[in-house]
Amino acid sequence: MRWKKYDKDAPHSYTFGVFPTLELLRYQTLRVVEVILHSQGERNEGIDKIRALCQHARIGCEVNDRLIERLSPKENTYAIGVFQKYYPKLAPTGNHLVLVNPGDMGNLGTTIRTMLGFGVDNLALIRPAVDIFDPRAIRASMGATFQLAFQYFESFDAYRAAFGAHHVYPFMTDGAVSLPDADFQPPFALVFGSESSGLPAEYHAYGMSVRIPQRPAIDSLNLSVAIGIGLYAATETRS
Amino acid sequence: MRWKKYDKDAPHSYTFGVFPTLELLRYQTLRVVEVILHSQGERNEGIDKIRALCQHARIGCEVNDRLIERLSPKENTYAIGVFQKYYPKLAPTGNHLVLVNPGDMGNLGTTIRTMLGFGVDNLALIRPAVDIFDPRAIRASMGATFQLAFQYFESFDAYRAAFGAHHVYPFMTDGAVSLPDADFQPPFALVFGSESSGLPAEYHAYGMSVRIPQRPAIDSLNLSVAIGIGLYAATETRS
């Protein structure tokens, strides 16, 4: 079977690189269709691990330099995992992160890594939103995507209809409470808008809006940084 | 005078884009050599502000599409500021951020934005380190660089020799104290290693090493995110 460049409407996607491919094989073994290797990666320690995982799970593993060069946008890609897309559900009692209209693949991937770092493993994406299965988003997450539950919703109201018991904390530059004073009650939903425009004013009404205290010297923090600070503060425990 | 593509050894650098050029004109007026505009940006509100600032400060402002297209790596650049590089000194009693061997322009720019957001306006860079005046780093900072004091040092010991009174907090994944329990005494120096390798073990001896508590699900946080969390926690005040 010959694979084509990533298409958001296709039923499969790709991991580009050894590390994300290892994460795919570890956490979504049953979704893997096959693994393609580059002959120049033969001495890479990660490639040995990939071969072992494929053999153990009886997943096809082929060396095909031309196919890798055709599929991957970057040079020096030594491994590509081909996998079936899948559609998990959010844990009803877990803490959630909600991204309203996320537009940047890099920020999305970085955010997924941060979520796992702080044990918040459920991500709601409110449309319009970037494609979590786009290989660029998976690469930016370094494969952390494969440990995550995620779900798309047509609107924030649709999310609320599905998870009405969550305590909602919209992060807004004019939020009612300063982050160090916020008291996060589980299960919580931390809500962030897009990099360019943040959340519209009506989000104040959805819950206790939170502001990250910051100097007027800059317009706003980078979205990935703001989300990291929110996740840290909401899950912070002192000993 | 005809300008050439950015060269790290040249005495001048560039801002690419309307927003960074405005920040340059506002905060480093005396360093600006001239401003170049693109004819397609004529209806841009920021361009009117650039023209007004140039006129007020008697800075040359020329429309030259071909020069912009030759200098800028991206399309749709409507303004370029040409400026003399300058070499500030760190404030001896201010709080510092210290980056040991930073290697990524994007992370550096994002970090500068975050620093200003939390009122930490002094950045020490330990060589080898990326060039803070590279237009890519300036673009990633959205021009926040022009509000910052920064200084390069040949080694961490050279930094310590210059600023021995600062309380040093090296951020390490095996730090002695967990971030929520850390007590940051001003003036402080928060110290971060590179994205790929972090700080070497000897940094434990330089001060009270701090770890950001995180799950083993990921290797480590993105460097910009970790720095953002450190800056938030170190400057946090409850009402």
CSV table of C-alpha atoms in Angstrom, one decimal:
chain,number,residue,atom,x,y,z
A,1,MET,CA,0.0,0.0,0.0
A,2,ARG,CA,1.4,3.4,-1.0
A,3,TRP,CA,0.8,6.3,1.4
A,4,LYS,CA,0.2,9.8,0.4
A,5,LYS,CA,1.0,13.2,2.0
A,6,TYR,CA,-1.1,13.9,5.0
A,7,ASP,CA,-4.8,14.8,4.3
A,8,LYS,CA,-7.0,15.9,7.1
A,9,ASP,CA,-9.9,13.9,5.6
A,10,ALA,CA,-8.0,10.7,5.3
A,11,PRO,CA,-8.7,8.0,8.0
A,12,HIS,CA,-5.0,7.7,8.8
A,13,SER,CA,-2.1,10.0,9.9
A,14,TYR,CA,1.7,9.8,10.5
A,15,THR,CA,4.3,10.3,13.2
A,16,PHE,CA,7.5,11.8,11.8
A,17,GLY,CA,10.6,11.0,13.8
A,18,VAL,CA,11.9,8.3,16.1
A,19,PHE,CA,10.6,9.7,19.4
A,20,PRO,CA,6.9,10.3,18.4
A,21,THR,CA,6.9,6.9,16.6
A,22,LEU,CA,8.0,5.2,19.9
A,23,GLU,CA,5.3,7.0,21.8
A,24,LEU,CA,2.7,5.8,19.2
A,25,LEU,CA,3.9,2.2,19.5
A,26,ARG,CA,3.8,2.4,23.3
A,27,TYR,CA,0.4,4.0,23.9
A,28,GLN,CA,-1.7,3.4,20.8
A,29,THR,CA,-0.3,0.0,19.7
A,30,LEU,CA,-3.6,-1.2,18.2
A,31,ARG,CA,-3.9,1.9,16.0
A,32,VAL,CA,-0.6,1.3,14.2
A,33,VAL,CA,-0.9,0.2,10.6
A,34,GLU,CA,2.8,0.0,9.8
A,35,VAL,CA,6.2,1.6,10.4
A,36,ILE,CA,8.5,2.9,7.7
A,37,LEU,CA,12.3,3.3,8.5
A,38,HIS,CA,15.1,5.1,6.7
A,39,SER,CA,18.3,3.2,6.0
A,40,GLN,CA,20.4,6.0,7.4
A,41,GLY,CA,18.8,5.5,10.9
A,42,GLU,CA,20.2,2.0,11.2
A,43,ARG,CA,22.6,2.9,14.0
A,44,ASN,CA,20.0,4.9,16.0
A,45,GLU,CA,19.2,3.3,19.4
A,46,GLY,CA,15.6,4.3,19.1
A,47,ILE,CA,15.3,2.4,15.8
A,48,ASP,CA,16.2,-0.8,17.6
A,49,LYS,CA,13.5,-0.1,20.1
A,50,ILE,CA,11.0,0.5,17.3
A,51,ARG,CA,11.9,-2.8,15.6
A,52,ALA,CA,11.5,-4.7,18.9
A,53,LEU,CA,8.1,-3.1,19.6
A,54,CYS,CA,6.9,-3.8,16.0
A,55,GLN,CA,8.1,-7.4,16.2
A,56,HIS,CA,6.4,-7.9,19.6
A,57,ALA,CA,3.1,-6.5,18.4
A,58,ARG,CA,3.4,-8.1,14.9
A,59,ILE,CA,3.3,-4.7,13.2
A,60,GLY,CA,4.9,-4.5,9.7
A,61,CYS,CA,8.2,-2.6,9.6
A,62,GLU,CA,9.8,-1.8,6.3
A,63,VAL,CA,12.9,0.2,5.2
A,64,ASN,CA,11.8,2.5,2.4
A,65,ASP,CA,13.9,5.7,2.0
A,66,ARG,CA,12.0,7.0,-1.0
A,67,LEU,CA,8.7,6.8,0.8
A,68,ILE,CA,10.0,8.6,3.8
A,69,GLU,CA,11.5,11.3,1.7
A,70,ARG,CA,8.2,11.7,-0.1
A,71,LEU,CA,6.0,11.8,3.0
A,72,SER,CA,8.2,13.8,5.5
A,73,PRO,CA,8.5,17.6,5.1
A,74,LYS,CA,11.9,17.6,6.9
A,75,GLU,CA,15.2,16.0,6.2
A,76,ASN,CA,16.7,13.4,8.6
A,77,THR,CA,13.4,11.7,9.4
A,78,TYR,CA,14.4,8.1,10.3
A,79,ALA,CA,11.0,6.7,11.2
A,80,ILE,CA,7.4,7.2,10.2
A,81,GLY,CA,4.5,5.5,12.0
A,82,VAL,CA,1.3,5.1,10.0
A,83,PHE,CA,-1.8,4.9,12.2
A,84,GLN,CA,-5.6,4.9,12.1
A,85,LYS,CA,-7.1,8.0,13.6
A,86,TYR,CA,-9.2,7.3,16.7
A,87,TYR,CA,-11.8,9.2,18.6
A,88,PRO,CA,-11.6,9.0,22.4
A,89,LYS,CA,-14.1,10.5,24.9
A,90,LEU,CA,-13.2,12.8,27.8
A,91,ALA,CA,-13.2,11.3,31.3
A,92,PRO,CA,-16.4,12.6,33.0
A,93,THR,CA,-14.8,13.1,36.4
A,94,GLY,CA,-11.3,14.1,35.3
A,95,ASN,CA,-10.0,17.6,35.1
A,96,HIS,CA,-10.3,19.2,31.6
A,97,LEU,CA,-8.5,21.7,29.6
A,98,VAL,CA,-10.7,23.5,27.0
A,99,LEU,CA,-9.2,25.3,24.0
A,100,VAL,CA,-11.6,27.6,22.2
A,101,ASN,CA,-10.7,27.9,18.5
A,102,PRO,CA,-7.0,26.9,18.8
A,103,GLY,CA,-5.3,28.0,15.5
A,104,ASP,CA,-1.6,27.0,15.9
A,105,MET,CA,-0.3,23.5,15.6
A,106,GLY,CA,2.9,24.3,17.5
A,107,ASN,CA,1.0,25.7,20.5
A,108,LEU,CA,-1.4,22.8,20.5
A,109,GLY,CA,1.5,20.3,20.6
A,110,THR,CA,3.4,22.1,23.3
A,111,THR,CA,0.2,22.4,25.3
A,112,ILE,CA,-0.5,18.7,25.2
A,113,ARG,CA,3.0,18.0,26.5
A,114,THR,CA,2.4,20.5,29.4
A,115,MET,CA,-1.0,18.9,30.2
A,116,LEU,CA,0.5,15.5,30.7
A,117,GLY,CA,3.3,17.0,32.8
A,118,PHE,CA,0.7,18.3,35.2
A,119,GLY,CA,-1.6,15.2,35.1
A,120,VAL,CA,-4.5,16.9,33.2
A,121,ASP,CA,-5.2,14.3,30.5
A,122,ASN,CA,-8.5,15.5,29.0
A,123,LEU,CA,-8.6,18.1,26.2
A,124,ALA,CA,-11.8,19.6,24.8
A,125,LEU,CA,-11.4,21.5,21.5
A,126,ILE,CA,-14.1,23.9,20.5
A,127,ARG,CA,-14.5,24.3,16.7
A,128,PRO,CA,-13.2,25.9,14.5
A,129,ALA,CA,-10.0,24.3,15.7
A,130,VAL,CA,-6.8,22.9,14.3
A,131,ASP,CA,-6.5,19.2,13.5
A,132,ILE,CA,-4.9,17.3,16.5
A,133,PHE,CA,-3.9,14.5,14.1
A,134,ASP,CA,-1.9,16.8,11.8
A,135,PRO,CA,1.6,15.4,11.8
A,136,ARG,CA,2.9,18.9,12.7
A,137,ALA,CA,0.8,19.0,15.9
A,138,ILE,CA,1.8,15.4,16.8
A,139,ARG,CA,5.5,16.4,16.3
A,140,ALA,CA,5.2,19.5,18.5
A,141,SER,CA,3.6,17.3,21.2
A,142,MET,CA,6.6,14.9,20.9
A,143,GLY,CA,4.0,12.1,20.7
A,144,ALA,CA,2.3,13.1,24.0
A,145,THR,CA,-0.9,13.2,22.0
A,146,PHE,CA,-1.0,9.4,22.2
A,147,GLN,CA,-1.5,9.5,26.0
A,148,LEU,CA,-4.3,12.0,25.9
A,149,ALA,CA,-8.1,11.9,25.8
A,150,PHE,CA,-9.5,14.6,23.5
A,151,GLN,CA,-12.8,15.5,22.0
A,152,TYR,CA,-14.0,18.1,19.5
A,153,PHE,CA,-17.2,20.1,20.2
A,154,GLU,CA,-19.2,22.4,17.8
A,155,SER,CA,-19.5,25.1,20.5
A,156,PHE,CA,-18.7,25.7,24.2
A,157,ASP,CA,-22.4,25.2,25.0
A,158,ALA,CA,-22.2,21.7,23.4
A,159,TYR,CA,-19.2,21.0,25.7
A,160,ARG,CA,-21.2,22.3,28.7
A,161,ALA,CA,-24.2,20.1,27.8
A,162,ALA,CA,-21.9,17.1,27.9
A,163,PHE,CA,-20.0,18.0,31.1
A,164,GLY,CA,-22.2,20.2,33.2
A,165,ALA,CA,-20.7,19.3,36.5
A,166,HIS,CA,-17.3,20.7,35.9
A,167,HIS,CA,-16.2,24.0,37.6
A,168,VAL,CA,-15.4,26.4,34.8
A,169,TYR,CA,-12.5,28.8,35.0
A,170,PRO,CA,-12.2,31.0,31.9
A,171,PHE,CA,-8.7,32.6,31.6
A,172,MET,CA,-9.1,36.2,30.5
A,173,THR,CA,-6.9,39.2,30.7
A,174,ASP,CA,-9.7,41.0,32.6
A,175,GLY,CA,-10.6,38.0,34.7
A,176,ALA,CA,-12.4,38.6,38.0
A,177,VAL,CA,-9.9,36.8,40.2
A,178,SER,CA,-6.1,37.0,40.1
A,179,LEU,CA,-4.5,33.5,39.5
A,180,PRO,CA,-2.6,33.3,42.9
A,181,ASP,CA,-6.0,33.9,44.7
A,182,ALA,CA,-8.0,31.4,42.6
A,183,ASP,CA,-9.3,28.3,44.3
A,184,PHE,CA,-9.6,25.5,41.7
A,185,GLN,CA,-12.4,23.0,42.7
A,186,PRO,CA,-12.1,19.6,41.0
A,187,PRO,CA,-13.3,18.5,38.6
A,188,PHE,CA,-12.3,21.7,36.8
A,189,ALA,CA,-12.3,23.0,33.3
A,190,LEU,CA,-9.6,25.6,32.5
A,191,VAL,CA,-10.7,27.5,29.4
A,192,PHE,CA,-8.4,29.4,27.1
A,193,GLY,CA,-9.1,31.4,23.9
A,194,SER,CA,-7.0,31.7,20.8
A,195,GLU,CA,-3.6,33.3,20.7
A,196,SER,CA,-4.8,36.3,18.7
A,197,SER,CA,-8.1,37.2,20.4
A,198,GLY,CA,-8.5,35.4,23.7
A,199,LEU,CA,-12.0,34.6,25.0
A,200,PRO,CA,-15.0,36.9,24.1
A,201,ALA,CA,-16.5,38.8,27.0
A,202,GLU,CA,-19.5,36.4,27.4
A,203,TYR,CA,-17.2,33.8,28.9
A,204,HIS,CA,-17.2,35.8,32.2
A,205,ALA,CA,-20.7,34.3,32.7
A,206,TYR,CA,-19.6,30.7,32.3
A,207,GLY,CA,-17.7,30.5,35.6
A,208,MET,CA,-15.1,32.2,37.8
A,209,SER,CA,-12.9,34.1,35.3
A,210,VAL,CA,-9.2,34.2,36.1
A,211,ARG,CA,-6.5,36.6,35.1
A,212,ILE,CA,-2.7,35.9,35.2
A,213,PRO,CA,-1.3,39.1,36.8
A,214,GLN,CA,1.1,40.7,34.3
A,215,ARG,CA,2.7,44.1,33.7
A,216,PRO,CA,1.4,46.3,30.9
A,217,ALA,CA,4.8,46.2,29.2
A,218,ILE,CA,3.5,43.5,26.9
A,219,ASP,CA,0.1,42.9,25.2
A,220,SER,CA,-0.3,39.3,26.5
A,221,LEU,CA,1.7,36.2,27.3
A,222,ASN,CA,2.3,33.6,24.6
A,223,LEU,CA,-0.6,31.2,24.7
A,224,SER,CA,1.4,28.0,25.5
A,225,VAL,CA,3.1,29.9,28.4
A,226,ALA,CA,-0.2,31.2,29.8
A,227,ILE,CA,-1.7,27.7,29.7
A,228,GLY,CA,1.4,26.2,31.3
A,229,ILE,CA,1.1,28.7,34.2
A,230,GLY,CA,-2.6,28.0,34.5
A,231,LEU,CA,-2.0,24.2,34.6
A,232,TYR,CA,0.8,24.6,37.2
A,233,ALA,CA,-1.3,26.8,39.5
A,234,ALA,CA,-4.5,24.7,39.2
A,235,THR,CA,-2.7,21.5,40.1
A,236,GLU,CA,-0.2,23.0,42.6
A,237,THR,CA,0.2,21.3,45.9
A,238,ARG,CA,2.5,22.5,48.7
A,239,SER,CA,4.1,20.0,51.0
B,1,MET,CA,23.0,53.2,1.8
B,2,ARG,CA,22.1,49.7,0.7
B,3,TRP,CA,21.4,47.2,3.5
B,4,LYS,CA,22.3,43.5,3.3
B,5,LYS,CA,20.8,40.4,4.8
B,6,TYR,CA,21.4,40.1,8.5
B,7,ASP,CA,24.9,39.2,9.6
B,8,LYS,CA,25.6,38.5,13.3
B,9,ASP,CA,29.0,40.3,13.0
B,10,ALA,CA,27.5,43.5,11.5
B,11,PRO,CA,27.0,46.5,13.8
B,12,HIS,CA,23.3,46.8,12.9
B,13,SER,CA,20.2,44.6,12.8
B,14,TYR,CA,16.6,44.7,11.7
B,15,THR,CA,13.0,44.5,12.9
B,16,PHE,CA,10.7,42.7,10.5
B,17,GLY,CA,7.0,43.7,10.8
B,18,VAL,CA,5.0,46.6,12.0
B,19,PHE,CA,4.6,45.7,15.7
B,20,PRO,CA,8.4,45.1,16.4
B,21,THR,CA,9.3,48.2,14.5
B,22,LEU,CA,6.9,50.3,16.6
B,23,GLU,CA,8.4,48.8,19.8
B,24,LEU,CA,11.9,49.7,18.5
B,25,LEU,CA,10.9,53.3,17.8
B,26,ARG,CA,9.2,53.6,21.2
B,27,TYR,CA,11.9,52.1,23.4
B,28,GLN,CA,15.2,52.5,21.5
B,29,THR,CA,14.5,55.6,19.5
B,30,LEU,CA,18.2,56.7,19.5
B,31,ARG,CA,19.4,53.4,18.0
B,32,VAL,CA,17.2,53.6,14.9
B,33,VAL,CA,19.1,54.3,11.7
B,34,GLU,CA,16.1,54.3,9.3
B,35,VAL,CA,12.8,52.7,8.6
B,36,ILE,CA,11.8,51.0,5.3
B,37,LEU,CA,8.1,50.6,4.4
B,38,HIS,CA,6.3,48.5,1.8
B,39,SER,CA,3.8,50.3,-0.5
B,40,GLN,CA,1.3,47.6,0.2
B,41,GLY,CA,1.1,48.5,3.9
B,42,GLU,CA,-0.1,52.0,3.2
B,43,ARG,CA,-3.6,51.4,4.7
B,44,ASN,CA,-2.2,49.8,7.8
B,45,GLU,CA,-2.9,51.8,11.0
B,46,GLY,CA,0.5,50.8,12.5
B,47,ILE,CA,2.2,52.3,9.4
B,48,ASP,CA,0.7,55.7,10.2
B,49,LYS,CA,2.0,55.4,13.8
B,50,ILE,CA,5.5,54.5,12.4
B,51,ARG,CA,5.5,57.6,10.1
B,52,ALA,CA,4.4,59.8,13.0
B,53,LEU,CA,7.1,58.5,15.3
B,54,CYS,CA,9.8,58.8,12.6
B,55,GLN,CA,8.8,62.3,11.8
B,56,HIS,CA,8.8,63.3,15.5
B,57,ALA,CA,12.3,61.8,16.0
B,58,ARG,CA,13.6,63.0,12.6
B,59,ILE,CA,14.3,59.4,11.5
B,60,GLY,CA,14.4,58.7,7.8
B,61,CYS,CA,11.4,56.7,6.5
B,62,GLU,CA,11.5,55.4,2.9
B,63,VAL,CA,9.1,53.3,0.8
B,64,ASN,CA,11.2,50.6,-0.9
B,65,ASP,CA,9.4,47.4,-1.8
B,66,ARG,CA,12.4,45.7,-3.5
B,67,LEU,CA,14.7,46.3,-0.4
B,68,ILE,CA,12.0,44.9,1.9
B,69,GLU,CA,11.6,41.8,-0.3
B,70,ARG,CA,15.4,41.3,-0.4
B,71,LEU,CA,15.9,41.7,3.4
B,72,SER,CA,12.8,39.9,4.8
B,73,PRO,CA,12.6,36.1,4.8
B,74,LYS,CA,8.7,36.3,5.0
B,75,GLU,CA,6.1,37.7,2.7
B,76,ASN,CA,3.8,40.5,3.8
B,77,THR,CA,6.5,42.4,5.7
B,78,TYR,CA,5.2,46.0,5.6
B,79,ALA,CA,8.0,47.6,7.7
B,80,ILE,CA,11.6,47.1,8.6
B,81,GLY,CA,13.5,49.1,11.2
B,82,VAL,CA,17.3,49.3,10.8
B,83,PHE,CA,19.0,49.9,14.1
B,84,GLN,CA,22.5,50.0,15.7
B,85,LYS,CA,23.1,47.1,18.1
B,86,TYR,CA,23.7,48.3,21.7
B,87,TYR,CA,25.1,46.7,24.8
B,88,PRO,CA,23.2,47.4,28.0
B,89,LYS,CA,24.3,46.3,31.5
B,90,LEU,CA,22.1,44.3,34.0
B,91,ALA,CA,20.7,46.2,36.9
B,92,PRO,CA,22.8,45.2,40.0
B,93,THR,CA,19.8,45.1,42.4
B,94,GLY,CA,17.1,43.9,39.9
B,95,ASN,CA,15.9,40.3,39.6
B,96,HIS,CA,17.7,38.4,36.9
B,97,LEU,CA,16.9,35.5,34.5
B,98,VAL,CA,20.0,33.5,33.5
B,99,LEU,CA,19.9,31.3,30.4
B,100,VAL,CA,22.8,28.9,30.1
B,101,ASN,CA,23.6,28.1,26.5
B,102,PRO,CA,20.2,29.0,25.0
B,103,GLY,CA,20.0,27.5,21.5
B,104,ASP,CA,16.6,28.4,20.1
B,105,MET,CA,15.6,31.8,18.7
B,106,GLY,CA,11.9,31.2,19.2
B,107,ASN,CA,12.2,30.1,22.8
B,108,LEU,CA,14.5,33.1,23.5
B,109,GLY,CA,12.0,35.6,22.0
B,110,THR,CA,9.0,34.0,23.8
B,111,THR,CA,11.0,34.1,27.1
B,112,ILE,CA,11.8,37.8,26.7
B,113,ARG,CA,8.0,38.5,26.3
B,114,THR,CA,7.3,36.5,29.4
B,115,MET,CA,10.0,38.2,31.5
B,116,LEU,CA,8.5,41.6,30.8
B,117,GLY,CA,5.1,40.3,31.6
B,118,PHE,CA,6.3,39.4,35.1
B,119,GLY,CA,8.5,42.5,35.6
B,120,VAL,CA,11.9,40.6,35.4
B,121,ASP,CA,13.8,42.9,33.0
B,122,ASN,CA,17.3,41.7,33.2
B,123,LEU,CA,18.6,38.7,31.2
B,124,ALA,CA,22.0,37.1,31.5
B,125,LEU,CA,23.1,34.9,28.6
B,126,ILE,CA,25.9,32.4,29.2
B,127,ARG,CA,27.9,31.6,26.1
B,128,PRO,CA,27.7,29.7,23.8
B,129,ALA,CA,24.3,31.3,23.2
B,130,VAL,CA,22.1,32.4,20.4
B,131,ASP,CA,22.3,36.0,19.1
B,132,ILE,CA,19.6,38.2,20.8
B,133,PHE,CA,19.8,40.6,17.9
B,134,ASP,CA,19.0,38.0,15.2
B,135,PRO,CA,15.8,39.3,13.5
B,136,ARG,CA,14.2,35.9,14.2
B,137,ALA,CA,14.7,36.3,18.0
B,138,ILE,CA,13.5,39.9,17.9
B,139,ARG,CA,10.4,38.8,15.9
B,140,ALA,CA,9.6,36.0,18.4
B,141,SER,CA,9.8,38.6,21.2
B,142,MET,CA,7.4,40.8,19.3
B,143,GLY,CA,9.9,43.6,20.0
B,144,ALA,CA,9.9,43.1,23.8
B,145,THR,CA,13.7,42.9,23.5
B,146,PHE,CA,13.8,46.7,23.3
B,147,GLN,CA,12.5,47.0,26.8
B,148,LEU,CA,15.1,44.6,28.3
B,149,ALA,CA,18.5,44.9,29.8
B,150,PHE,CA,20.7,41.9,28.7
B,151,GLN,CA,24.3,40.9,28.9
B,152,TYR,CA,26.4,38.0,27.6
B,153,PHE,CA,28.9,36.2,29.9
B,154,GLU,CA,31.6,33.7,28.9
B,155,SER,CA,30.7,31.4,31.8
B,156,PHE,CA,28.3,31.2,34.8
B,157,ASP,CA,31.3,31.9,37.0
B,158,ALA,CA,31.9,35.2,35.1
B,159,TYR,CA,28.2,36.1,35.8
B,160,ARG,CA,28.7,35.2,39.5
B,161,ALA,CA,31.8,37.3,39.7
B,162,ALA,CA,29.8,40.3,38.4
B,163,PHE,CA,26.7,39.7,40.5
B,164,GLY,CA,27.7,37.9,43.7
B,165,ALA,CA,24.9,39.2,45.9
B,166,HIS,CA,22.0,37.6,43.9
B,167,HIS,CA,20.3,34.5,45.4
B,168,VAL,CA,20.7,31.8,42.8
B,169,TYR,CA,17.9,29.3,42.0
B,170,PRO,CA,18.9,26.8,39.4
B,171,PHE,CA,15.9,25.0,37.8
B,172,MET,CA,16.7,21.3,37.5
B,173,THR,CA,14.5,18.3,37.0
B,174,ASP,CA,16.1,16.8,40.2
B,175,GLY,CA,16.1,20.1,42.1
B,176,ALA,CA,16.3,20.0,45.9
B,177,VAL,CA,13.0,21.9,46.6
B,178,SER,CA,9.7,21.7,44.8
B,179,LEU,CA,8.6,25.0,43.2
B,180,PRO,CA,5.5,25.5,45.3
B,181,ASP,CA,7.7,25.3,48.4
B,182,ALA,CA,10.5,27.5,47.1
B,183,ASP,CA,10.9,30.9,48.8
B,184,PHE,CA,12.5,33.4,46.4
B,185,GLN,CA,14.6,36.0,48.1
B,186,PRO,CA,15.2,39.2,46.1
B,187,PRO,CA,17.4,40.0,44.3
B,188,PHE,CA,17.1,36.6,42.7
B,189,ALA,CA,18.7,34.9,39.7
B,190,LEU,CA,16.5,32.1,38.1
B,191,VAL,CA,18.8,29.9,36.1
B,192,PHE,CA,17.7,27.6,33.3
B,193,GLY,CA,19.7,25.3,31.0
B,194,SER,CA,19.1,24.5,27.4
B,195,GLU,CA,16.1,22.8,25.9
B,196,SER,CA,18.0,19.6,25.1
B,197,SER,CA,20.1,19.0,28.1
B,198,GLY,CA,19.1,21.2,31.0
B,199,LEU,CA,21.7,22.2,33.6
B,200,PRO,CA,24.7,20.0,34.5
B,201,ALA,CA,24.7,18.5,38.0
B,202,GLU,CA,27.3,21.0,39.3
B,203,TYR,CA,24.6,23.7,39.3
B,204,HIS,CA,23.2,22.2,42.5
B,205,ALA,CA,26.1,23.8,44.3
B,206,TYR,CA,25.4,27.3,43.0
B,207,GLY,CA,22.2,27.8,45.1
B,208,MET,CA,18.9,26.3,46.1
B,209,SER,CA,18.0,24.1,43.1
B,210,VAL,CA,14.3,24.0,42.3
B,211,ARG,CA,12.2,21.4,40.5
B,212,ILE,CA,8.9,22.0,38.8
B,213,PRO,CA,6.8,19.0,40.0
B,214,GLN,CA,5.7,17.0,37.0
B,215,ARG,CA,4.4,13.6,36.1
B,216,PRO,CA,6.8,11.0,34.5
B,217,ALA,CA,4.4,10.8,31.5
B,218,ILE,CA,6.7,13.3,29.6
B,219,ASP,CA,10.5,13.8,29.5
B,220,SER,CA,10.3,17.5,30.4
B,221,LEU,CA,8.3,20.6,29.8
B,222,ASN,CA,9.0,22.9,26.9
B,223,LEU,CA,11.7,25.3,28.0
B,224,SER,CA,9.6,28.5,27.4
B,225,VAL,CA,6.8,27.0,29.4
B,226,ALA,CA,9.1,26.0,32.3
B,227,ILE,CA,10.6,29.5,32.4
B,228,GLY,CA,7.1,31.0,32.3
B,229,ILE,CA,6.1,28.9,35.3
B,230,GLY,CA,9.3,29.8,37.2
B,231,LEU,CA,8.8,33.5,36.6
B,232,TYR,CA,5.2,33.3,37.6
B,233,ALA,CA,6.0,31.5,40.9
B,234,ALA,CA,9.0,33.6,41.8
B,235,THR,CA,7.0,36.9,41.4
B,236,GLU,CA,3.7,35.6,42.7
B,237,THR,CA,1.9,37.8,45.3
B,238,ARG,CA,-1.4,36.9,46.9
B,239,SER,CA,-3.8,39.6,47.8
